[in-house]
């Protein structure tokens, strides 16, 4: 059975005061959320400790937006897995297209981060997806295959979530058609050795399209950016019908 995982990626948004306000509005909405749905929030580093305390005893798991491959060292601006697990972080986003695009993330560093996360018991959410140009040039499958092949070397597929995030759909309001996302996700699944890996869709997921997205047979959840910043909107997504 594949697990359903709905994760909110807050990116570089929300001070501690704003996180506190979000949680007090969001948590009451989860009372009737089916227990089989895993709900994850990935706030900025400065909010993690506070969120960890506020979420203690709740059904929401905490995720980080990055993890380094070393356990410590001279890596200014990075964060190590033991620092995350110590405060109760369970998931980590790896290889988000914004990290690949703006911060020099490559399939090689993605692979190192995935292995380090797993070694410390974190569940990585590996992001893959094509640009608009790659899609227009019919290179989507080739690109995603290559991201998976290089990213997943020696990675344990029994503790892994994958997010298919077409870059042209991220933050643009331009969602990938649910059926097309389903098709690409089934191609991703065909390249995995473990058929039970949870594969999410990400890219302009909103309260008004989540039901259709989650109705697709291959889609096991969502990675949500903008619409996870507002309590009512993320609650509607988590409580999709
Ligand atoms: P979006 O972001 O929902 O704002 O498009 C998704 C993501 O970047 O994970």
Coordinates of N, CA and C and ligand atoms in Angstrom, one line a residue:
X1 N 0.8 -1.2 0.0 CA 0.0 0.0 0.0 C 0.9 1.3 0.0
X2 N 0.6 2.1 -0.9 CA 1.4 3.4 -1.0 C 0.8 4.4 0.0
X3 N 1.7 5.1 0.7 CA 1.2 6.1 1.7 C 0.9 7.4 1.0
X4 N -0.2 8.1 1.5 CA -0.5 9.4 1.0 C 0.3 10.4 1.8
X5 N 1.0 11.3 1.2 CA 1.8 12.3 1.9 C 1.5 13.7 1.3
X6 N 0.9 14.6 2.1 CA 0.7 16.0 1.6 C 1.6 16.9 2.4
X7 N 2.5 17.5 1.7 CA 3.5 18.3 2.3 C 3.5 19.8 1.9
X8 N 3.6 20.7 2.9 CA 3.7 22.1 2.6 C 5.1 22.6 2.6
X9 N 5.5 23.2 1.6 CA 6.9 23.8 1.5 C 6.8 25.3 1.6
X10 N 7.2 25.8 2.8 CA 7.0 27.2 3.0 C 8.1 28.1 2.3
X11 N 9.1 27.4 1.8 CA 10.2 28.1 1.1 C 10.8 29.2 2.1
X12 N 11.1 30.4 1.6 CA 11.6 31.4 2.5 C 10.5 32.4 3.0
X13 N 9.5 31.8 3.6 CA 8.4 32.6 4.1 C 8.1 32.2 5.6
X14 N 7.7 33.2 6.3 CA 7.1 33.1 7.7 C 8.2 33.2 8.8
X15 N 8.0 34.3 9.5 CA 8.7 34.5 10.8 C 8.1 33.5 11.8
X16 N 8.7 33.5 13.0 CA 8.1 32.6 14.1 C 6.7 33.1 14.4
X17 N 6.5 34.4 14.5 CA 5.2 34.9 14.9 C 4.2 34.5 13.8
X18 N 4.6 34.5 12.6 CA 3.7 34.1 11.5 C 3.4 32.6 11.5
X19 N 4.4 31.8 11.8 CA 4.2 30.4 11.9 C 3.3 30.0 13.1
X20 N 3.4 30.7 14.2 CA 2.5 30.5 15.3 C 1.1 30.8 14.9
X21 N 0.9 31.9 14.2 CA -0.5 32.2 13.8 C -1.0 31.2 12.8
X22 N -0.2 30.7 11.9 CA -0.6 29.7 11.0 C -1.1 28.4 11.7
X23 N -0.2 28.0 12.6 CA -0.5 26.7 13.3 C -1.8 26.8 14.1
X24 N -2.0 27.9 14.8 CA -3.3 28.0 15.6 C -4.5 28.0 14.7
X25 N -4.4 28.5 13.4 CA -5.5 28.4 12.5 C -5.6 27.1 11.8
X26 N -4.5 26.4 11.6 CA -4.5 25.2 10.8 C -4.8 23.9 11.6
X27 N -4.2 23.8 12.8 CA -4.4 22.5 13.5 C -5.8 22.1 13.7
X28 N -6.7 23.0 14.1 CA -8.1 22.6 14.4 C -8.8 22.0 13.1
X29 N -8.3 22.3 11.9 CA -8.9 21.7 10.7 C -8.6 20.2 10.5
X30 N -7.6 19.7 11.3 CA -7.2 18.4 11.1 C -8.0 17.3 11.9
X31 N -8.9 17.8 12.7 CA -9.6 16.8 13.5 C -10.3 15.7 12.8
X32 N -10.8 16.0 11.6 CA -11.5 14.9 10.8 C -10.7 14.4 9.6
X33 N -9.4 14.8 9.5 CA -8.6 14.4 8.4 C -8.3 12.9 8.5
X34 N -8.6 12.1 7.5 CA -8.3 10.6 7.6 C -6.9 10.3 8.1
X35 N -6.8 9.4 9.1 CA -5.5 9.2 9.7 C -4.5 8.6 8.7
X36 N -4.9 8.0 7.6 CA -4.0 7.4 6.7 C -3.2 8.5 5.9
X37 N -3.7 9.8 6.0 CA -3.0 10.8 5.3 C -1.9 11.4 6.1
X38 N -0.6 11.4 5.6 CA 0.5 12.0 6.3 C 0.5 13.5 6.0
X39 N 0.5 14.3 7.0 CA 0.6 15.7 6.7 C 2.0 16.3 7.2
X40 N 2.7 17.0 6.3 CA 4.0 17.4 6.6 C 4.1 18.9 6.4
X41 N 4.8 19.6 7.3 CA 5.1 21.0 7.1 C 6.6 21.2 7.0
X42 N 7.1 21.9 6.0 CA 8.5 22.2 5.9 C 8.8 23.7 6.0
X43 N 8.9 24.2 7.2 CA 9.1 25.7 7.3 C 10.6 26.0 7.2
X44 N 11.0 27.3 7.2 CA 12.4 27.7 7.2 C 13.1 27.2 8.5
X45 N 14.4 27.1 8.5 CA 15.1 26.6 9.7 C 14.8 27.3 11.0
X46 N 14.6 28.6 10.9 CA 14.4 29.3 12.2 C 13.0 29.0 12.8
X47 N 12.1 28.4 12.0 CA 10.8 28.1 12.6 C 10.8 26.6 13.1
X48 N 11.8 25.8 12.8 CA 11.7 24.4 13.1 C 11.5 24.0 14.6
X49 N 12.3 24.7 15.4 CA 12.2 24.3 16.9 C 10.9 24.7 17.4
X50 N 10.4 25.9 17.1 CA 9.1 26.3 17.5 C 8.0 25.4 17.0
X51 N 8.1 25.1 15.7 CA 7.1 24.2 15.1 C 7.2 22.8 15.8
X52 N 8.4 22.4 16.0 CA 8.5 21.0 16.6 C 7.8 21.0 18.0
X53 N 7.9 22.1 18.8 CA 7.2 22.1 20.1 C 5.7 22.2 19.9
X54 N 5.3 23.1 19.0 CA 3.8 23.3 18.7 C 3.2 22.0 18.2
X55 N 4.0 21.2 17.4 CA 3.4 20.1 16.7 C 3.5 18.8 17.5
X56 N 4.2 18.9 18.7 CA 4.3 17.7 19.5 C 2.9 17.2 19.9
X57 N 2.7 15.9 19.6 CA 1.4 15.3 20.0 C 0.3 15.6 18.9
X58 N 0.7 16.4 17.9 CA -0.3 16.5 16.8 C 0.0 15.5 15.7
X59 N -0.8 15.5 14.7 CA -0.6 14.5 13.7 C 0.3 15.0 12.5
X60 N 0.8 16.2 12.7 CA 1.6 16.8 11.6 C 3.1 16.5 11.8
X61 N 3.8 16.0 10.8 CA 5.2 15.8 10.8 C 6.0 17.0 10.3
X62 N 7.2 17.1 10.8 CA 8.0 18.2 10.4 C 9.0 17.9 9.4
X63 N 9.2 18.8 8.4 CA 10.2 18.5 7.4 C 11.1 19.7 7.3
X64 N 12.4 19.5 6.8 CA 13.3 20.6 6.5 C 13.4 20.8 5.0
X65 N 13.9 21.9 4.6 CA 14.0 22.2 3.1 C 15.4 21.9 2.6
X66 N 16.3 21.4 3.4 CA 17.6 21.1 2.9 C 18.3 20.2 4.0
X67 N 19.3 19.5 3.6 CA 20.2 18.8 4.5 C 21.6 18.6 3.8
X68 N 22.7 18.8 4.6 CA 24.0 18.6 4.0 C 24.4 17.1 4.1
X69 N 25.4 16.7 3.4 CA 25.8 15.2 3.4 C 26.7 14.9 4.5
X70 N 27.4 15.9 5.0 CA 28.3 15.7 6.1 C 27.6 15.8 7.5
X71 N 28.2 15.2 8.5 CA 27.5 15.3 9.8 C 27.8 16.6 10.5
X72 N 28.9 17.2 10.1 CA 29.3 18.6 10.6 C 30.5 19.0 9.8
X73 N 30.9 20.2 9.9 CA 32.1 20.7 9.2 C 31.9 22.1 8.8
X74 N 33.0 22.6 8.0 CA 33.0 24.0 7.6 C 32.2 24.1 6.3
X75 N 30.9 24.2 6.5 CA 30.0 24.4 5.3 C 29.0 25.5 5.6
X76 N 29.5 26.7 5.6 CA 28.7 27.9 6.0 C 27.3 27.9 5.3
X77 N 26.3 28.1 6.1 CA 25.0 28.2 5.5 C 24.2 26.9 5.3
X78 N 24.9 25.7 5.6 CA 24.2 24.4 5.5 C 23.7 23.9 6.8
X79 N 23.0 22.8 6.8 CA 22.5 22.2 8.0 C 22.7 20.7 7.9
X80 N 23.1 20.1 9.1 CA 23.4 18.6 9.1 C 22.2 17.8 9.6
X81 N 22.1 16.6 9.1 CA 21.0 15.7 9.5 C 20.9 15.5 11.0
X82 N 22.0 15.3 11.8 CA 21.8 15.2 13.3 C 21.1 16.4 13.9
X83 N 21.4 17.6 13.3 CA 20.8 18.8 13.9 C 19.3 18.8 13.7
X84 N 18.9 18.2 12.6 CA 17.4 18.1 12.3 C 16.7 17.0 13.1
X85 N 17.4 15.9 13.2 CA 16.7 14.8 13.9 C 16.6 15.1 15.4
X86 N 17.6 15.8 15.9 CA 17.6 16.1 17.3 C 16.3 16.9 17.7
X87 N 15.8 17.7 16.8 CA 14.6 18.5 17.1 C 13.3 17.9 16.6
X88 N 13.4 16.7 16.1 CA 12.2 16.0 15.7 C 11.8 16.1 14.3
X89 N 12.7 16.5 13.4 CA 12.4 16.6 12.0 C 12.4 15.2 11.4
X90 N 11.4 14.9 10.6 CA 11.3 13.5 10.0 C 11.5 13.5 8.5
X91 N 11.2 14.6 7.8 CA 11.3 14.6 6.3 C 12.3 15.7 5.9
X92 N 12.8 15.6 4.7 CA 13.6 16.7 4.2 C 13.4 16.7 2.6
X93 N 13.2 17.9 2.1 CA 13.1 18.1 0.7 C 14.5 18.2 0.1
X94 N 14.7 17.4 -1.0 CA 16.0 17.3 -1.6 C 15.9 17.6 -3.1
X95 N 16.7 18.4 -3.6 CA 16.7 18.6 -5.1 C 15.6 19.4 -5.6
X96 N 15.0 20.3 -4.8 CA 13.9 21.2 -5.3 C 14.5 22.0 -6.5
X97 N 13.7 22.3 -7.4 CA 14.2 23.0 -8.6 C 14.7 24.4 -8.3
X98 N 14.3 25.0 -7.2 CA 14.8 26.3 -6.8 C 16.3 26.1 -6.3
X99 N 16.5 25.0 -5.6 CA 17.9 24.7 -5.2 C 18.8 24.4 -6.4
X100 N 18.2 23.7 -7.4 CA 19.0 23.3 -8.6 C 19.3 24.6 -9.4
X101 N 18.3 25.4 -9.5 CA 18.4 26.6 -10.4 C 19.2 27.7 -9.8
X102 N 19.0 28.0 -8.5 CA 19.7 29.2 -7.9 C 20.9 28.8 -7.0
X103 N 21.1 27.6 -6.6 CA 22.1 27.3 -5.6 C 23.0 26.2 -6.1
X104 N 23.1 25.9 -7.4 CA 24.0 25.0 -7.9 C 23.8 23.5 -7.5
X105 N 22.6 23.2 -7.1 CA 22.4 21.8 -6.8 C 22.5 20.9 -8.1
X106 N 23.2 19.8 -8.0 CA 23.3 18.9 -9.1 C 22.8 17.5 -8.7
X107 N 22.7 16.6 -9.7 CA 22.2 15.3 -9.4 C 23.2 14.6 -8.4
X108 N 24.5 15.0 -8.5 CA 25.5 14.4 -7.7 C 25.3 14.8 -6.2
X109 N 25.1 16.2 -6.0 CA 24.9 16.6 -4.6 C 23.5 16.1 -4.1
X110 N 22.5 16.0 -5.0 CA 21.2 15.5 -4.6 C 21.4 14.1 -4.1
X111 N 22.2 13.3 -4.8 CA 22.4 11.9 -4.4 C 23.1 11.9 -3.0
X112 N 24.1 12.7 -2.8 CA 24.8 12.7 -1.5 C 23.8 13.1 -0.4
X113 N 23.0 14.1 -0.6 CA 22.0 14.6 0.4 C 21.0 13.5 0.7
X114 N 20.5 12.8 -0.3 CA 19.5 11.7 -0.1 C 20.1 10.6 0.8
X115 N 21.4 10.2 0.5 CA 22.0 9.1 1.3 C 22.2 9.6 2.7
X116 N 22.6 10.8 2.9 CA 22.9 11.3 4.3 C 21.6 11.4 5.1
X117 N 20.5 11.8 4.4 CA 19.2 11.9 5.1 C 18.8 10.5 5.6
X118 N 18.9 9.6 4.7 CA 18.4 8.2 5.0 C 19.3 7.6 6.1
X119 N 20.6 7.9 6.0 CA 21.5 7.3 7.0 C 21.1 7.7 8.4
X120 N 20.5 8.9 8.5 CA 20.1 9.5 9.9 C 18.6 9.3 10.1
X121 N 18.0 8.5 9.3 CA 16.6 8.1 9.5 C 15.6 9.2 9.1
X122 N 16.0 10.2 8.3 CA 15.1 11.1 7.7 C 14.5 10.5 6.4
X123 N 13.3 10.9 6.1 CA 12.7 10.5 4.8 C 12.9 11.6 3.8
X124 N 13.7 11.4 2.8 CA 13.8 12.5 1.8 C 12.7 12.5 0.8
X125 N 12.3 13.8 0.4 CA 11.3 14.0 -0.7 C 12.2 14.5 -1.8
X126 N 12.4 13.6 -2.8 CA 13.3 14.0 -3.9 C 12.4 14.6 -5.0
X127 N 12.8 15.9 -5.4 CA 12.0 16.6 -6.4 C 12.7 16.4 -7.8
X128 N 11.9 16.1 -8.8 CA 12.3 16.0 -10.2 C 11.3 16.7 -11.0
X129 N 11.7 17.2 -12.2 CA 10.8 17.8 -13.1 C 11.5 18.6 -14.2
X130 N 10.8 18.9 -15.2 CA 11.4 19.5 -16.4 C 11.0 21.0 -16.5
X131 N 11.8 21.7 -17.3 CA 11.5 23.1 -17.6 C 10.5 23.2 -18.8
X132 N 10.0 24.4 -19.1 CA 9.1 24.5 -20.2 C 9.8 24.2 -21.5
X133 N 11.0 24.7 -21.6 CA 11.8 24.4 -22.9 C 12.0 22.9 -23.0
X134 N 12.3 22.2 -22.0 CA 12.5 20.7 -22.1 C 11.2 20.1 -22.5
X135 N 10.1 20.5 -21.9 CA 8.8 19.9 -22.2 C 8.5 20.2 -23.7
X136 N 8.7 21.4 -24.2 CA 8.4 21.8 -25.6 C 9.3 21.0 -26.5
X137 N 10.5 20.7 -26.1 CA 11.4 19.9 -26.9 C 11.2 18.4 -26.8
X138 N 10.1 18.0 -26.1 CA 9.9 16.6 -25.9 C 10.9 15.8 -25.1
X139 N 11.6 16.6 -24.2 CA 12.7 16.0 -23.4 C 12.3 15.6 -22.0
X140 N 11.0 15.7 -21.7 CA 10.6 15.5 -20.3 C 11.0 14.1 -19.8
X141 N 10.7 13.1 -20.6 CA 11.0 11.7 -20.1 C 12.5 11.5 -19.9
X142 N 13.2 12.0 -20.9 CA 14.7 11.8 -20.9 C 15.3 12.5 -19.7
X143 N 14.8 13.7 -19.4 CA 15.4 14.5 -18.3 C 15.1 13.8 -17.0
X144 N 13.8 13.4 -16.8 CA 13.4 12.8 -15.5 C 14.1 11.5 -15.3
X145 N 14.2 10.7 -16.4 CA 15.0 9.4 -16.2 C 16.4 9.7 -15.8
X146 N 17.0 10.7 -16.3 CA 18.4 11.0 -16.0 C 18.5 11.5 -14.5
X147 N 17.5 12.4 -14.1 CA 17.5 12.8 -12.7 C 17.4 11.6 -11.7
X148 N 16.5 10.7 -12.1 CA 16.3 9.5 -11.2 C 17.5 8.6 -11.2
X149 N 18.0 8.4 -12.4 CA 19.1 7.4 -12.5 C 20.3 7.9 -11.7
X150 N 20.7 9.2 -11.9 CA 21.8 9.8 -11.1 C 21.5 10.0 -9.7
X151 N 20.3 10.5 -9.4 CA 20.0 10.9 -8.0 C 19.8 9.6 -7.1
X152 N 19.4 8.5 -7.7 CA 19.0 7.4 -6.8 C 20.1 6.3 -6.7
X153 N 21.3 6.6 -7.1 CA 22.4 5.6 -7.0 C 22.5 5.3 -5.5
X154 N 22.4 4.0 -5.1 CA 22.6 3.6 -3.7 C 21.6 4.2 -2.7
X155 N 20.5 4.7 -3.2 CA 19.5 5.2 -2.3 C 18.4 4.1 -2.0
X156 N 18.0 4.1 -0.7 CA 17.1 3.0 -0.3 C 15.7 3.5 -0.7
X157 N 15.1 2.7 -1.5 CA 13.7 3.1 -2.0 C 12.6 2.7 -1.0
X158 N 13.0 2.1 0.1 CA 12.0 1.8 1.1 C 11.7 3.0 2.0
X159 N 12.6 4.0 1.9 CA 12.4 5.2 2.8 C 12.6 6.4 1.9
X160 N 11.6 6.6 1.0 CA 11.8 7.7 0.0 C 10.4 8.1 -0.5
X161 N 10.3 9.5 -0.7 CA 9.1 10.0 -1.4 C 9.7 10.8 -2.6
X162 N 9.0 10.7 -3.7 CA 9.4 11.5 -4.9 C 8.3 12.5 -5.2
X163 N 8.7 13.7 -5.6 CA 7.8 14.7 -6.0 C 8.0 15.0 -7.4
X164 N 7.0 14.8 -8.3 CA 7.1 15.3 -9.7 C 6.6 16.7 -9.7
X165 N 7.6 17.6 -10.0 CA 7.3 19.0 -10.0 C 7.7 19.6 -11.4
X166 N 6.8 19.7 -12.3 CA 7.2 20.4 -13.6 C 7.5 21.9 -13.3
X167 N 8.7 22.3 -13.6 CA 9.2 23.6 -13.2 C 8.3 24.7 -13.7
X168 N 7.7 24.6 -14.9 CA 6.9 25.6 -15.4 C 5.5 25.7 -14.7
X169 N 5.2 24.8 -13.8 CA 4.0 24.8 -13.1 C 4.2 25.4 -11.6
X170 N 5.5 25.6 -11.3 CA 5.8 26.0 -9.9 C 5.6 27.5 -9.7
X171 N 4.7 27.9 -8.8 CA 4.5 29.3 -8.5 C 3.9 30.1 -9.6
X172 N 3.4 29.4 -10.7 CA 2.9 30.2 -11.8 C 1.4 30.2 -11.9
X173 N 0.7 29.3 -11.2 CA -0.7 29.2 -11.3 C -1.1 28.3 -12.5
X174 N 0.0 27.8 -13.2 CA -0.2 27.1 -14.4 C 0.0 25.6 -14.1
X175 N -1.1 24.9 -13.6 CA -1.0 23.5 -13.1 C -0.8 22.6 -14.3
X176 N -0.1 21.6 -14.1 CA 0.0 20.5 -15.1 C -1.4 19.8 -15.1
X177 N -1.9 19.5 -16.2 CA -3.2 18.7 -16.3 C -3.1 17.5 -15.4
X178 N -4.1 17.2 -14.6 CA -4.0 16.1 -13.7 C -3.7 14.8 -14.4
X179 N -4.2 14.6 -15.6 CA -4.0 13.3 -16.3 C -2.6 13.2 -16.8
X180 N -2.0 14.4 -17.2 CA -0.6 14.4 -17.7 C 0.3 14.2 -16.5
X181 N 0.0 14.8 -15.3 CA 0.8 14.5 -14.2 C 0.8 13.0 -13.8
X182 N -0.4 12.4 -13.9 CA -0.6 11.0 -13.7 C 0.3 10.2 -14.6
X183 N 0.3 10.6 -15.9 CA 1.1 9.8 -16.9 C 2.6 9.9 -16.5
X184 N 3.1 11.1 -16.2 CA 4.5 11.2 -16.0 C 4.9 10.4 -14.7
X185 N 4.0 10.5 -13.7 CA 4.2 9.8 -12.4 C 4.2 8.3 -12.7
X186 N 3.4 7.8 -13.6 CA 3.5 6.4 -13.8 C 4.8 6.0 -14.5
X187 N 5.3 6.9 -15.4 CA 6.6 6.7 -16.0 C 7.7 6.7 -14.9
X188 N 7.6 7.6 -13.9 CA 8.6 7.6 -12.8 C 8.5 6.3 -12.1
X189 N 7.3 5.8 -11.8 CA 7.1 4.6 -11.0 C 7.8 3.4 -11.8
X190 N 7.7 3.4 -13.1 CA 8.2 2.3 -13.9 C 9.7 2.2 -13.8
X191 N 10.3 3.3 -13.4 CA 11.8 3.3 -13.2 C 12.3 2.9 -11.9
X192 N 11.4 2.7 -10.9 CA 11.8 2.4 -9.6 C 11.8 0.9 -9.3
X193 N 12.7 0.5 -8.4 CA 12.7 -0.9 -8.1 C 11.6 -1.2 -7.0
X194 N 11.2 -0.2 -6.3 CA 10.2 -0.5 -5.2 C 8.9 0.1 -5.7
X195 N 7.8 -0.7 -5.9 CA 6.6 -0.2 -6.4 C 5.8 0.6 -5.3
X196 N 6.2 0.6 -4.1 CA 5.5 1.3 -3.0 C 5.9 2.7 -2.7
X197 N 6.9 3.2 -3.5 CA 7.3 4.6 -3.2 C 6.2 5.5 -3.4
X198 N 6.0 6.4 -2.5 CA 5.0 7.5 -2.6 C 5.5 8.5 -3.6
X199 N 4.6 8.8 -4.6 CA 5.0 9.8 -5.6 C 4.0 11.0 -5.6
X200 N 4.5 12.2 -5.3 CA 3.6 13.3 -5.2 C 3.6 14.1 -6.5
X201 N 2.6 14.9 -6.7 CA 2.6 16.0 -7.7 C 2.8 17.3 -7.0
X202 N 3.6 18.2 -7.6 CA 3.8 19.5 -7.1 C 3.8 20.6 -8.2
X203 N 3.3 21.7 -8.0 CA 3.3 22.8 -9.0 C 1.9 23.4 -9.1
X204 N 1.7 24.5 -8.4 CA 0.4 25.3 -8.3 C -0.7 24.4 -7.9
X205 N -0.5 23.5 -6.9 CA -1.6 22.8 -6.3 C -2.4 23.8 -5.4
X206 N -3.7 23.8 -5.6 CA -4.6 24.8 -4.9 C -5.8 24.1 -4.4
X207 N -6.6 24.7 -3.5 CA -7.8 24.1 -3.1 C -8.7 23.7 -4.2
X208 N -8.7 24.5 -5.3 CA -9.7 24.2 -6.4 C -9.2 23.1 -7.4
X209 N -8.0 22.6 -7.3 CA -7.6 21.5 -8.2 C -7.1 20.2 -7.4
X210 N -7.0 20.3 -6.1 CA -6.5 19.2 -5.3 C -7.4 17.9 -5.5
X211 N -8.7 18.1 -5.6 CA -9.6 16.9 -5.6 C -9.3 16.1 -6.9
X212 N -9.2 16.9 -8.0 CA -8.9 16.2 -9.3 C -7.5 15.6 -9.3
X213 N -6.6 16.2 -8.7 CA -5.2 15.7 -8.7 C -5.2 14.4 -7.9
X214 N -5.8 14.4 -6.7 CA -5.8 13.2 -5.9 C -6.7 12.1 -6.4
X215 N -7.6 12.4 -7.4 CA -8.4 11.4 -7.9 C -7.6 10.5 -8.9
X216 N -6.4 11.0 -9.3 CA -5.6 10.2 -10.3 C -5.0 9.0 -9.6
X217 N -5.0 7.8 -10.3 CA -4.6 6.6 -9.6 C -3.1 6.5 -9.2
X218 N -2.3 7.2 -10.0 CA -0.8 7.1 -9.7 C -0.3 8.2 -8.7
X219 N -1.1 9.2 -8.4 CA -0.7 10.3 -7.6 C -1.0 10.1 -6.1
X220 N 0.1 10.1 -5.3 CA 0.0 9.7 -3.9 C 0.1 10.8 -3.0
X221 N -0.1 12.1 -3.4 CA 0.0 13.2 -2.5 C 0.5 14.4 -3.3
X222 N 0.8 15.5 -2.5 CA 1.1 16.7 -3.2 C 2.2 17.4 -2.4
X223 N 3.1 18.2 -3.1 CA 4.0 19.1 -2.5 C 3.5 20.5 -2.8
X224 N 3.2 21.2 -1.8 CA 2.4 22.5 -2.0 C 3.3 23.6 -1.5
X225 N 3.5 24.6 -2.4 CA 4.2 25.8 -2.0 C 3.2 26.9 -1.6
X226 N 2.9 27.8 -2.5 CA 2.1 29.0 -2.1 C 0.9 28.7 -1.4
X227 N 0.1 27.7 -1.7 CA -1.2 27.4 -1.1 C -1.0 26.8 0.3
X228 N 0.2 26.5 0.7 CA 0.4 26.0 2.1 C 0.7 27.1 3.1
X229 N 0.8 28.3 2.6 CA 1.1 29.4 3.5 C -0.1 30.0 4.2
X230 N -1.2 29.6 3.8 CA -2.5 30.1 4.4 C -3.2 28.9 5.0
X231 N -3.6 29.1 6.3 CA -4.2 27.9 7.0 C -5.4 27.3 6.4
X232 N -6.3 28.2 6.0 CA -7.6 27.6 5.4 C -7.3 26.9 4.1
X233 N -6.4 27.5 3.3 CA -6.2 26.9 2.0 C -5.4 25.6 2.1
X234 N -4.4 25.5 3.0 CA -3.7 24.2 3.2 C -4.6 23.2 3.8
X235 N -5.5 23.7 4.7 CA -6.4 22.7 5.3 C -7.4 22.1 4.3
X236 N -7.8 22.9 3.4 CA -8.7 22.4 2.3 C -7.9 21.3 1.4
X237 N -6.7 21.6 1.2 CA -5.9 20.7 0.4 C -5.7 19.3 1.1
X238 N -5.3 19.5 2.4 CA -5.1 18.2 3.2 C -6.4 17.4 3.3
X239 N -7.5 18.2 3.4 CA -8.8 17.5 3.5 C -9.5 17.3 2.2
X240 N -8.7 17.0 1.1 CA -9.2 16.8 -0.2 C -10.3 15.7 -0.2
X241 N -11.2 15.8 -1.2 CA -12.3 14.9 -1.2 C -12.1 13.8 -2.3
Ligands
LIG1 P1 3.7 26.1 -5.7 O1 5.2 25.5 -5.3 O2 2.7 25.2 -5.1 O3 3.8 27.5 -5.2 O4 3.7 26.1 -7.2 C1 5.4 24.1 -5.3 C2 6.8 23.8 -4.9 O5 7.7 24.6 -5.2 O6 7.1 22.8 -4.2

